[in-house]
XYZ file of C-alpha atoms in Angstrom:
683
model
C -12.844 29.199 31.715
C -11.224 25.801 32.066
C -8.032 25.169 30.143
C -6.039 22.027 29.485
C -3.282 21.379 32.051
C -0.657 21.017 29.330
C -0.337 20.710 25.582
C 1.356 17.577 24.277
C 3.930 17.919 21.485
C 2.624 17.593 17.945
C 4.514 14.324 17.516
C 2.446 12.852 20.380
C -0.939 13.583 18.753
C -2.910 10.963 16.817
C -6.023 11.929 14.844
C -7.767 8.701 13.922
C -11.136 7.316 12.965
C -12.754 3.975 13.661
C -14.195 2.448 10.478
C -16.228 -0.683 9.844
C -19.396 -2.344 8.644
C -22.466 -1.875 10.816
C -22.411 -4.120 13.941
C -18.703 -4.951 13.650
C -18.152 -3.354 17.061
C -16.819 0.155 16.366
C -18.756 1.901 19.108
C -18.029 -0.820 21.666
C -14.338 -0.561 20.817
C -14.479 3.225 21.255
C -16.111 2.756 24.662
C -13.409 0.308 25.738
C -10.683 2.700 24.576
C -12.216 5.483 26.672
C -12.456 3.131 29.652
C -8.916 1.713 29.340
C -7.427 5.213 29.005
C -9.243 6.378 32.148
C -11.394 8.877 30.261
C -14.552 7.178 31.534
C -15.028 5.146 34.692
C -17.795 2.857 33.526
C -18.102 0.728 30.417
C -20.896 1.969 28.164
C -22.918 -0.614 26.231
C -24.699 -0.193 22.883
C -27.560 -2.505 23.872
C -28.152 -0.506 27.057
C -28.007 2.867 25.293
C -25.242 4.044 27.650
C -22.390 4.695 25.214
C -20.585 8.025 25.088
C -20.445 8.416 21.300
C -23.968 7.187 20.456
C -25.544 9.979 22.477
C -28.349 10.954 20.085
C -31.756 9.583 21.054
C -32.231 7.979 17.639
C -28.856 6.219 17.866
C -29.834 4.759 21.226
C -33.284 3.747 20.016
C -31.970 2.088 16.845
C -28.751 0.675 18.339
C -26.552 1.970 15.506
C -24.181 4.879 14.968
C -25.771 7.576 12.799
C -23.640 10.660 13.402
C -19.849 10.788 13.541
C -18.816 11.644 17.107
C -15.444 12.992 18.236
C -13.781 12.155 21.557
C -10.319 12.724 23.042
C -8.284 10.591 25.441
C -4.677 10.100 26.561
C -2.480 7.019 26.343
C 1.191 6.667 27.180
C 1.850 10.411 26.957
C -0.038 10.749 23.667
C -3.340 12.503 22.981
C -5.710 10.500 20.795
C -8.464 12.372 18.969
C -10.929 9.685 17.874
C -13.917 9.916 15.551
C -16.413 7.044 15.794
C -17.967 6.865 12.319
C -21.253 5.264 11.179
C -21.171 1.804 9.626
C -24.455 1.962 7.707
C -24.136 2.769 4.003
C -26.822 5.479 4.221
C -24.470 7.575 6.340
C -21.336 7.181 4.232
C -21.144 10.966 3.818
C -20.414 11.249 7.554
C -17.509 8.846 6.997
C -16.311 10.836 3.974
C -16.209 14.130 5.878
C -14.439 12.487 8.812
C -11.794 10.830 6.646
C -11.017 14.181 5.047
C -9.603 15.472 8.352
C -8.004 12.309 9.797
C -4.380 11.170 9.719
C -5.031 7.478 10.408
C -7.725 4.912 11.134
C -8.541 1.621 12.829
C -10.497 -0.673 10.494
C -12.621 -3.065 12.566
C -13.674 -6.439 11.142
C -16.057 -9.050 12.534
C -14.109 -12.215 13.385
C -16.906 -14.346 11.924
C -17.940 -12.370 8.838
C -14.536 -10.916 7.912
C -14.735 -8.206 5.247
C -18.377 -7.169 4.764
C -19.779 -4.857 2.061
C -19.577 -1.628 4.017
C -16.125 -2.622 5.324
C -15.020 -2.626 1.708
C -16.729 0.706 0.995
C -15.091 2.571 3.869
C -11.742 0.966 3.031
C -11.983 2.373 -0.501
C -12.946 5.765 0.921
C -9.827 5.691 3.092
C -7.781 4.692 0.013
C -9.002 7.793 -1.833
C -7.925 10.019 1.040
C -4.604 8.204 1.536
C -5.373 7.500 5.207
C -3.028 4.891 6.791
C -4.829 2.076 8.623
C -4.301 -0.735 11.050
C -6.801 -3.598 11.256
C -8.517 -5.024 14.344
C -10.312 -8.361 13.972
C -12.999 -8.141 16.644
C -15.407 -10.588 18.280
C -12.992 -13.539 18.416
C -15.070 -14.834 21.326
C -18.028 -15.538 19.004
C -18.905 -18.995 17.719
C -17.365 -19.439 14.278
C -14.775 -16.684 14.723
C -11.602 -17.375 12.746
C -8.689 -14.930 12.582
C -7.063 -16.637 9.596
C -10.305 -16.583 7.571
C -10.805 -12.895 8.373
C -7.222 -12.111 7.338
C -7.689 -14.039 4.102
C -10.818 -11.999 3.322
C -8.797 -8.809 3.927
C -6.165 -10.070 1.478
C -8.687 -11.172 -1.163
C -11.197 -8.303 -1.054
C -9.140 -5.303 0.034
C -5.781 -6.315 -1.512
C -3.258 -4.994 1.034
C -0.517 -7.206 2.470
C -1.828 -8.248 5.908
C 0.923 -8.193 8.543
C -0.462 -10.258 11.407
C 1.352 -9.452 14.656
C -0.740 -11.530 17.073
C -1.840 -15.131 17.569
C -5.075 -15.851 19.508
C -4.906 -17.870 22.712
C -8.027 -20.008 22.792
C -10.949 -19.998 20.394
C -14.554 -18.811 20.451
C -15.821 -18.747 24.047
C -12.412 -19.934 25.221
C -10.595 -16.942 23.730
C -8.644 -15.403 26.630
C -5.722 -13.514 25.123
C -3.098 -13.170 22.416
C 0.520 -13.992 21.724
C 2.458 -10.832 20.807
C 4.587 -12.065 17.896
C 6.902 -9.048 17.978
C 8.040 -9.535 21.564
C 7.132 -13.241 21.812
C 5.064 -12.878 24.966
C 1.534 -13.778 26.002
C -1.129 -11.275 27.076
C -4.034 -12.846 28.952
C -7.119 -11.045 30.264
C -9.061 -12.506 33.146
C -12.848 -11.954 33.167
C -13.620 -8.460 34.388
C -9.962 -7.397 34.360
C -9.072 -4.328 32.333
C -5.326 -5.035 32.291
C -3.595 -7.991 30.659
C -1.349 -10.356 32.560
C 1.943 -10.680 30.704
C 3.748 -14.010 30.528
C 5.669 -16.406 28.333
C 4.168 -18.028 25.248
C 2.044 -21.081 26.196
C 3.941 -24.293 25.502
C 1.205 -25.574 23.203
C 1.581 -22.485 20.973
C 5.385 -22.117 20.881
C 5.839 -23.882 17.526
C 2.918 -22.047 15.911
C 4.103 -18.699 17.303
C 7.621 -19.286 15.956
C 6.215 -20.237 12.553
C 4.083 -17.103 12.390
C 6.914 -14.872 13.554
C 9.091 -16.332 10.807
C 6.317 -15.653 8.266
C 6.013 -12.066 9.542
C 9.786 -11.542 9.214
C 9.767 -12.889 5.648
C 6.779 -10.796 4.558
C 8.183 -7.578 5.999
C 11.602 -8.322 4.473
C 9.940 -8.586 1.052
C 8.461 -5.115 1.449
C 11.088 -3.122 3.379
C 14.778 -2.678 2.362
C 16.204 -2.311 5.895
C 14.357 -5.405 7.074
C 15.528 -7.316 3.991
C 19.151 -6.374 4.636
C 18.959 -7.580 8.227
C 17.083 -10.745 7.229
C 19.738 -11.634 4.647
C 22.500 -11.328 7.278
C 20.882 -13.107 10.234
C 17.847 -14.924 8.737
C 15.590 -12.948 11.097
C 14.483 -9.389 11.810
C 14.954 -7.767 15.212
C 11.972 -6.347 17.075
C 13.290 -2.787 16.742
C 13.738 -3.093 12.972
C 10.369 -4.806 12.647
C 8.536 -2.017 14.520
C 10.209 0.666 12.399
C 9.396 -1.229 9.201
C 5.770 -1.790 10.202
C 5.410 1.915 10.919
C 6.760 2.865 7.500
C 4.712 0.222 5.650
C 1.564 1.414 7.415
C 2.194 5.015 6.401
C 2.850 4.119 2.757
C -0.113 1.738 2.611
C 2.031 -1.159 1.363
C 0.958 -3.262 4.323
C -1.668 -3.283 7.068
C -0.843 -4.390 10.606
C -3.493 -6.837 11.876
C -4.367 -7.253 15.557
C -7.210 -9.169 17.164
C -9.376 -9.316 20.251
C -12.845 -8.949 21.699
C -13.773 -5.369 22.557
C -16.953 -6.425 24.378
C -14.940 -8.644 26.740
C -12.100 -6.080 27.136
C -9.531 -8.253 25.372
C -6.973 -6.792 23.008
C -7.639 -3.085 23.571
C -4.316 -2.125 25.200
C -2.152 -3.709 22.450
C -4.329 -1.925 19.910
C -3.614 1.424 21.584
C 0.089 0.601 21.581
C -0.163 -0.106 17.843
C -1.953 3.219 17.260
C 0.907 5.074 18.937
C 3.607 2.970 17.267
C 2.356 2.783 13.662
C -0.156 5.529 12.843
C 1.242 8.968 11.897
C 1.221 12.165 13.917
C 0.134 15.418 12.212
C 3.822 16.297 11.902
C 4.423 13.084 9.930
C 1.987 13.833 7.116
C 2.836 16.159 4.187
C 1.813 19.828 4.460
C -1.779 20.443 3.449
C -2.154 22.070 0.021
C -4.686 24.675 -1.048
C -5.251 27.345 -3.649
C -5.833 31.065 -3.625
C -6.005 33.400 -6.614
C -4.760 30.672 -8.935
C -1.664 29.825 -6.883
C -0.982 26.656 -4.879
C -0.050 27.186 -1.229
C 1.261 24.704 1.352
C 0.552 24.956 5.059
C 2.760 22.855 7.377
C 1.518 21.416 10.656
C 3.199 24.206 12.600
C 1.468 26.117 15.439
C 3.436 29.250 14.474
C 2.395 29.191 10.789
C -0.615 31.188 9.483
C -3.902 29.742 10.741
C -5.801 27.391 8.397
C -8.573 24.942 9.305
C -11.252 22.893 7.564
C -14.840 22.631 8.831
C -16.066 19.022 8.621
C -19.245 19.071 10.680
C -21.880 21.532 11.892
C -24.506 20.793 14.539
C -27.231 22.850 16.164
C -27.555 22.335 19.917
C -29.779 23.810 22.595
C -26.939 26.137 23.570
C -25.945 27.265 20.078
C -24.323 26.313 16.808
C -21.234 24.091 17.030
C -18.737 24.146 14.176
C -16.275 21.225 14.198
C -12.939 21.827 12.552
C -9.513 20.344 12.026
C -6.711 22.835 12.501
C -4.022 22.155 9.887
C -1.646 25.021 10.646
C -1.257 27.943 13.000
C -3.114 28.675 16.230
C -6.565 30.137 16.867
C -7.557 31.791 20.137
C -10.844 32.806 21.646
C -12.300 36.076 20.259
C -10.008 36.082 17.213
C -11.401 36.823 13.748
C -11.268 34.242 10.947
C -12.299 34.472 7.311
C -14.406 31.885 5.482
C -12.366 31.878 2.283
C -15.113 30.433 0.094
C -17.703 33.083 0.976
C -15.330 35.886 1.951
C -17.233 36.366 5.197
C -15.290 37.326 8.331
C -16.501 35.893 11.641
C -15.295 35.877 15.225
C -14.637 32.777 17.325
C -16.622 32.969 20.553
C -15.473 29.827 22.398
C -13.186 26.895 21.625
C -14.191 23.472 22.949
C -12.375 20.171 23.366
C -15.025 17.610 22.398
C -16.150 14.505 24.263
C -19.127 13.525 22.076
C -21.963 15.655 23.537
C -19.807 17.022 26.376
C -17.242 19.772 26.014
C -14.321 21.372 27.830
C -13.468 25.001 27.147
C -9.903 25.742 26.104
C -8.080 28.994 25.407
C -6.709 28.031 22.004
C -6.396 25.337 19.347
C -3.214 24.697 17.376
C -2.090 22.690 14.350
C -3.137 19.047 14.715
C -6.163 19.777 16.932
C -9.732 18.665 16.262
C -12.064 20.982 18.173
C -15.483 22.632 18.055
C -15.994 26.382 18.097
C -18.982 28.489 19.044
C -19.803 31.833 17.465
C -19.556 31.122 13.735
C -22.910 31.882 12.134
C -22.503 30.919 8.490
C -19.591 28.476 8.004
C -20.744 25.213 6.432
C -19.190 21.755 6.284
C -16.332 21.909 3.790
C -15.545 25.576 4.468
C -11.948 26.732 4.906
C -11.266 29.093 7.824
C -8.067 31.152 7.717
C -6.302 34.109 9.242
C -7.659 37.153 7.343
C -4.159 38.188 6.278
C -3.185 34.754 4.838
C -6.129 33.133 3.009
C -5.951 29.733 1.334
C -8.770 27.500 0.087
C -8.468 23.825 1.070
C -10.131 21.036 -0.891
C -13.540 20.268 0.687
C -14.909 16.734 1.214
C -16.759 15.253 -1.755
C -20.549 15.131 -1.305
C -22.271 12.184 -2.976
C -25.379 12.680 -5.096
C -28.611 11.652 -3.320
C -30.394 8.547 -4.639
C -33.770 8.558 -2.845
C -36.368 11.300 -2.349
C -39.543 11.734 -0.306
C -42.133 14.495 -0.352
C -42.479 16.249 3.019
C -45.176 18.665 4.103
C -46.455 20.179 7.332
C -49.787 18.773 8.528
C -51.049 22.283 9.220
C -50.589 25.357 7.060
C -49.357 27.420 9.983
C -46.309 25.128 10.312
C -45.139 25.498 6.694
C -42.603 28.227 7.472
C -41.335 26.328 10.522
C -40.874 23.221 8.362
C -38.793 25.124 5.791
C -36.663 26.552 8.581
C -36.158 23.064 10.029
C -35.259 21.629 6.600
C -32.760 24.412 5.992
C -31.061 23.705 9.314
C -31.079 19.976 8.551
C -29.282 20.473 5.222
C -26.808 22.815 6.893
C -25.868 20.022 9.311
C -25.883 17.244 6.694
C -24.701 18.331 3.201
C -25.717 14.950 1.719
C -29.375 15.970 2.144
C -30.897 18.111 -0.616
C -34.138 20.107 -0.644
C -35.884 21.011 -3.888
C -39.368 21.763 -5.172
C -41.003 19.307 -7.576
C -41.653 21.356 -10.727
C -44.827 19.393 -11.569
C -46.536 18.996 -8.190
C -45.041 21.902 -6.254
C -44.228 19.519 -3.371
C -41.095 19.945 -1.280
C -38.777 16.978 -1.871
C -36.127 15.861 0.615
C -33.425 13.737 -1.038
C -30.786 11.603 0.674
C -28.639 8.483 0.525
C -31.298 5.891 1.382
C -34.530 5.053 3.167
C -32.942 4.985 6.618
C -31.146 8.279 5.987
C -34.449 9.982 5.179
C -36.259 8.281 8.081
C -33.668 9.638 10.495
C -33.861 13.127 8.951
C -37.656 13.290 9.188
C -37.639 11.934 12.734
C -35.074 14.575 13.674
C -37.478 17.264 12.443
C -40.266 15.760 14.513
C -38.234 15.407 17.697
C -36.072 18.533 17.590
C -38.643 20.952 16.229
C -41.906 19.441 17.470
C -43.428 19.390 13.985
C -46.062 16.995 12.694
C -44.721 16.114 9.246
C -46.372 14.126 6.470
C -44.076 11.999 4.293
C -44.734 10.568 0.833
C -43.575 7.241 -0.599
C -39.817 7.137 -1.342
C -38.813 7.709 -4.968
C -35.468 6.988 -6.544
C -33.304 9.543 -8.342
C -33.376 8.690 -12.038
C -30.881 10.001 -14.585
C -31.011 10.377 -18.369
C -28.184 9.620 -20.748
C -27.489 9.795 -24.473
C -27.982 6.553 -26.397
C -27.512 8.141 -29.825
C -26.214 11.624 -30.455
C -26.643 14.078 -33.323
C -24.159 15.766 -35.654
C -24.165 19.313 -36.938
C -27.118 20.520 -34.858
C -27.658 24.232 -35.572
C -29.218 26.750 -33.205
C -29.564 30.490 -33.749
C -30.499 32.716 -30.838
C -31.781 36.085 -32.085
C -33.656 38.545 -29.904
C -34.663 42.125 -30.647
C -36.913 43.903 -28.148
C -36.122 47.556 -28.646
C -32.933 47.675 -26.574
C -29.609 45.979 -27.071
C -30.135 42.864 -29.198
C -28.921 39.315 -28.629
C -27.333 37.188 -31.341
C -25.586 33.835 -31.096
C -25.163 31.113 -33.700
C -23.803 27.711 -32.627
C -23.348 24.303 -34.240
C -22.861 21.314 -31.905
C -22.388 17.550 -31.993
C -23.543 15.286 -29.157
C -22.420 11.721 -28.442
C -22.531 9.207 -25.581
C -19.764 9.457 -22.996
C -18.992 6.104 -21.402
C -16.632 7.356 -18.708
C -17.678 10.522 -16.910
C -20.764 12.691 -16.578
C -20.133 15.553 -19.030
C -17.388 16.654 -21.369
C -17.272 19.782 -23.503
C -14.780 20.577 -26.217
C -14.447 23.026 -29.102
C -13.079 22.416 -32.588
C -13.962 25.885 -33.890
C -11.198 27.377 -36.025
C -10.503 30.801 -37.437
C -11.872 32.646 -34.418
C -15.477 32.239 -35.615
C -16.478 31.952 -31.949
C -14.200 33.925 -29.578
C -12.773 32.071 -26.583
C -14.918 33.890 -24.008
C -18.043 32.925 -25.965
C -16.891 29.285 -26.091
C -16.814 29.281 -22.282
C -20.307 30.791 -22.269
C -21.579 28.013 -24.572
C -20.121 25.426 -22.178
C -21.847 27.121 -19.226
C -25.143 27.069 -21.139
C -24.743 23.363 -21.915
C -24.155 22.665 -18.231
C -27.357 24.562 -17.463
C -29.237 22.276 -19.865
C -28.043 19.137 -18.038
C -30.361 19.886 -15.113
C -33.456 18.588 -16.943
C -33.542 15.927 -19.655
C -36.252 15.390 -22.294
C -37.570 12.047 -21.011
C -38.825 13.084 -17.588
C -36.967 16.181 -16.516
C -34.253 14.146 -14.756
C -30.585 15.263 -14.706
C -28.587 14.285 -17.792
C -25.300 12.421 -17.515
C -22.896 10.652 -19.860
C -22.781 13.125 -22.762
C -19.974 14.737 -24.752
C -20.734 18.016 -26.535
C -18.492 19.387 -29.274
C -18.844 22.952 -30.517
C -17.927 22.704 -34.206
C -18.918 26.076 -35.657
C -20.711 29.324 -34.968
C -21.071 32.957 -35.847
C -21.199 36.298 -34.046
C -22.655 39.742 -34.590
C -20.445 42.794 -34.173
C -22.905 44.537 -31.844
C -25.494 42.062 -30.567
C -23.312 39.113 -29.530
C -22.488 38.705 -25.839
C -21.602 36.028 -23.304
C -25.221 36.015 -22.150
C -26.456 35.416 -25.691
C -24.054 32.517 -26.252
C -24.871 30.977 -22.875
C -28.562 31.074 -23.781
C -27.782 29.601 -27.195
C -25.748 26.802 -25.630
C -28.571 25.932 -23.233
C -31.290 25.751 -25.874
C -29.029 24.081 -28.444
C -28.240 21.170 -26.141
C -31.857 20.831 -25.006
C -33.059 20.567 -28.592
C -30.169 18.304 -29.618
C -31.022 15.858 -26.830
C -34.631 15.738 -28.032
C -33.441 15.144 -31.587
C -31.245 12.223 -30.559
C -32.096 9.076 -28.582
C -32.095 9.109 -24.782
C -32.071 6.319 -22.189
C -33.518 6.477 -18.688
C -31.124 5.279 -15.970
C -32.172 4.012 -12.555
C -29.935 3.677 -9.474
C -28.824 0.158 -8.624
C -27.265 -1.304 -5.500
C -25.069 -4.260 -4.633
C -27.095 -6.279 -2.152
C -25.548 -8.822 0.187
C -28.149 -11.137 1.738
C -27.225 -13.479 4.594
C -29.769 -16.278 5.145
C -30.011 -19.852 6.472
C -29.272 -22.463 3.806
C -32.888 -23.644 3.927
C -34.127 -20.245 2.732
C -31.746 -19.751 -0.194
C -34.244 -20.837 -2.855
C -36.960 -18.508 -1.590
C -34.542 -15.574 -1.402
C -33.185 -16.171 -4.915
C -36.735 -16.261 -6.285
C -37.610 -13.025 -4.519
C -34.463 -11.314 -5.842
C -35.357 -12.424 -9.386
C -38.854 -10.962 -8.945
C -37.191 -7.672 -7.946
C -35.181 -7.657 -11.190
C -32.056 -8.673 -9.306
C -28.990 -10.110 -11.041
C -27.208 -12.618 -8.804
C -23.423 -12.258 -8.833
C -22.587 -15.224 -6.636
C -23.039 -16.968 -3.307
C -20.835 -18.418 -0.600
C -21.321 -20.517 2.503
C -19.966 -18.847 5.629
C -20.303 -20.033 9.245
C -23.401 -22.161 8.557
C -25.224 -19.515 6.509
C -25.343 -18.625 2.838
C -24.311 -15.174 1.622
C -25.875 -14.152 -1.693
C -24.594 -11.112 -3.616
C -26.738 -9.480 -6.281
C -27.249 -6.237 -8.192
C -30.794 -4.947 -7.625
C -32.542 -1.730 -8.724
C -32.838 0.566 -5.727
C -36.550 1.135 -6.408
C -37.170 -2.585 -5.809
C -35.578 -2.522 -2.347
C -38.202 -0.391 -0.626
C -39.719 -2.578 2.082
C -37.304 -5.436 1.366
C -36.166 -5.742 5.000
C -39.697 -6.618 6.154
C -40.203 -9.046 3.266
C -36.892 -10.777 3.926
C -37.617 -11.219 7.634
C -41.009 -12.701 6.804
C -39.571 -15.205 4.322
C -36.739 -16.333 6.621
C -38.570 -16.401 9.985
C -36.621 -13.348 11.073
C -33.198 -14.914 10.474
C -32.276 -13.143 7.210
C -30.336 -9.894 7.021
C -29.127 -7.768 4.145
C -27.012 -4.749 3.314
C -27.191 -2.583 0.203
C -24.456 -0.409 -1.282
C -25.305 1.965 -4.182
C -23.060 1.194 -7.146
C -24.272 3.599 -9.827
C -26.966 3.591 -12.485
C -28.189 1.125 -15.111
C -30.746 1.364 -17.966
C -34.326 1.188 -16.716
C -36.842 -1.310 -18.206
C -38.529 -0.513 -21.505
C -41.891 0.214 -19.886
C -40.295 2.934 -17.729
C -38.454 4.386 -20.725
C -41.790 4.904 -22.464
C -43.424 6.889 -19.638
């Protein structure tokens, strides 16, 4: 067994993700980080299919990141645990599960496009998790790249205070380095050189560098008391005070440090690593993780000597066994020790512990608080599970799994492969919780649901490649919802059953009404104990059961408030089961008695096309029932934003390429549901 030569202190660990829109350069930046830190000895390239983190065959074929990949490297006495996340919206669940276990992140932006739709989505995801970020404006060597425009888009669309700490030297193809505004020095990279040459600020940029340093001092002084005090005394802020202030502002989210460079040309990577170490928090800097057990809240500090607690964020099946990826929040776990899956109550034993380098692994003896590792030997733990020492259980909050929006019917080409297909689907869902399998109640077909067309394409192709199955796939269908347009008042339902044994009796009276904010709300206004409290809970459970299938087409029901206003019990025949049944049938019948509306999923579409094709694209969006929100001219192209029903986007990529001679591109981000057309409501 190979073990690590030494364990770095907890304060020298950084757990960070790399976030961005697709094609902003996340994977290339990860490759350059691995190369600069000496972890790899050759630069991997996305277009050559030689990157470390995009190791799956589909990622290399498609040239995009599909699965979040973890790697570790060392820089300046610190260990960096990096997760390269997908940039395509269909794989946002991978980003969500990664963010749940990270302490910080690098947000990468294209120097030409600035903030793009998925950049905004992942930024909001990081906001929800409270993950501190620094920003890296990439691809400054491209034609049309503009750091100031990219920073302005960060300010306008993401709303943090950008704290720009670098000034580019040269523009577009002439971009060769940066001016470090904190230390007022130049860093220039020669072609093919991995290390910057440090020097004084170029004479032509001295005035601009001084102006920007002054602006940085003023902005930080506005946000940070210590910097303000020093600025008021000396009209400037020292480098030491500035670094400390930037670190604190990054952790609180009041500001975002902005750096720049070109990852592909190896420019700007070392200063970025220095910023990661200087500004992003260590596990010891973040508050203790909180969890619950038996109704009590427990805190677990990032302390290797505390009781063991870890969260599973990813599960993969490999040729050599099942890998369970986890973030250790407290305590230490060693090989062959037992852990308990708190959610299921199952006790399992850790076989091996692995330090991860994408698809390569190094065995280690133990993992302690702050570590991100994979373990072998766990048979049942799923993504989102909490693993703890058996004597000190606590249940941590799992990552949120988004509801799927697109479904396809899948079936084995031959009857003998049906069981193998179900086994493959089960394993697929175990690895990716955002996929859902269900049987169509009308056709009996097996439906695979996911976050988009590409998500389902990748899932089906994985079945074909990994399991050698010939699978037939139906046309994609969107996930409709039903909602209440007009409710009912005083709806009465009596559930009475006598079949020779113990009887069942439940009498309920309910009101239903539309609920604008939220999916479902239940409340009780029953007085005088006419319905005991335990039966009220049973009625609520029955109502939740009824939400699974609405009256219009059997789609899930959302946006409804149910009020239990009255009821009656029987001294012998009433039970929780009877009231749950009554609640289920009462709501079903009340929904039929009221007015319902069919909802269809919609997406925000951002289309980038040459100016000459704008008219054609607008006409096509109108034909797809799209509602244009606006347009803007950017770097010689026009960017059109619209809200379009998801059902109308199937095959849109091919149509767009055909109408723009291959020069048009688009991205789509699901934004919720909207009422479907009248003709669909009547089906």
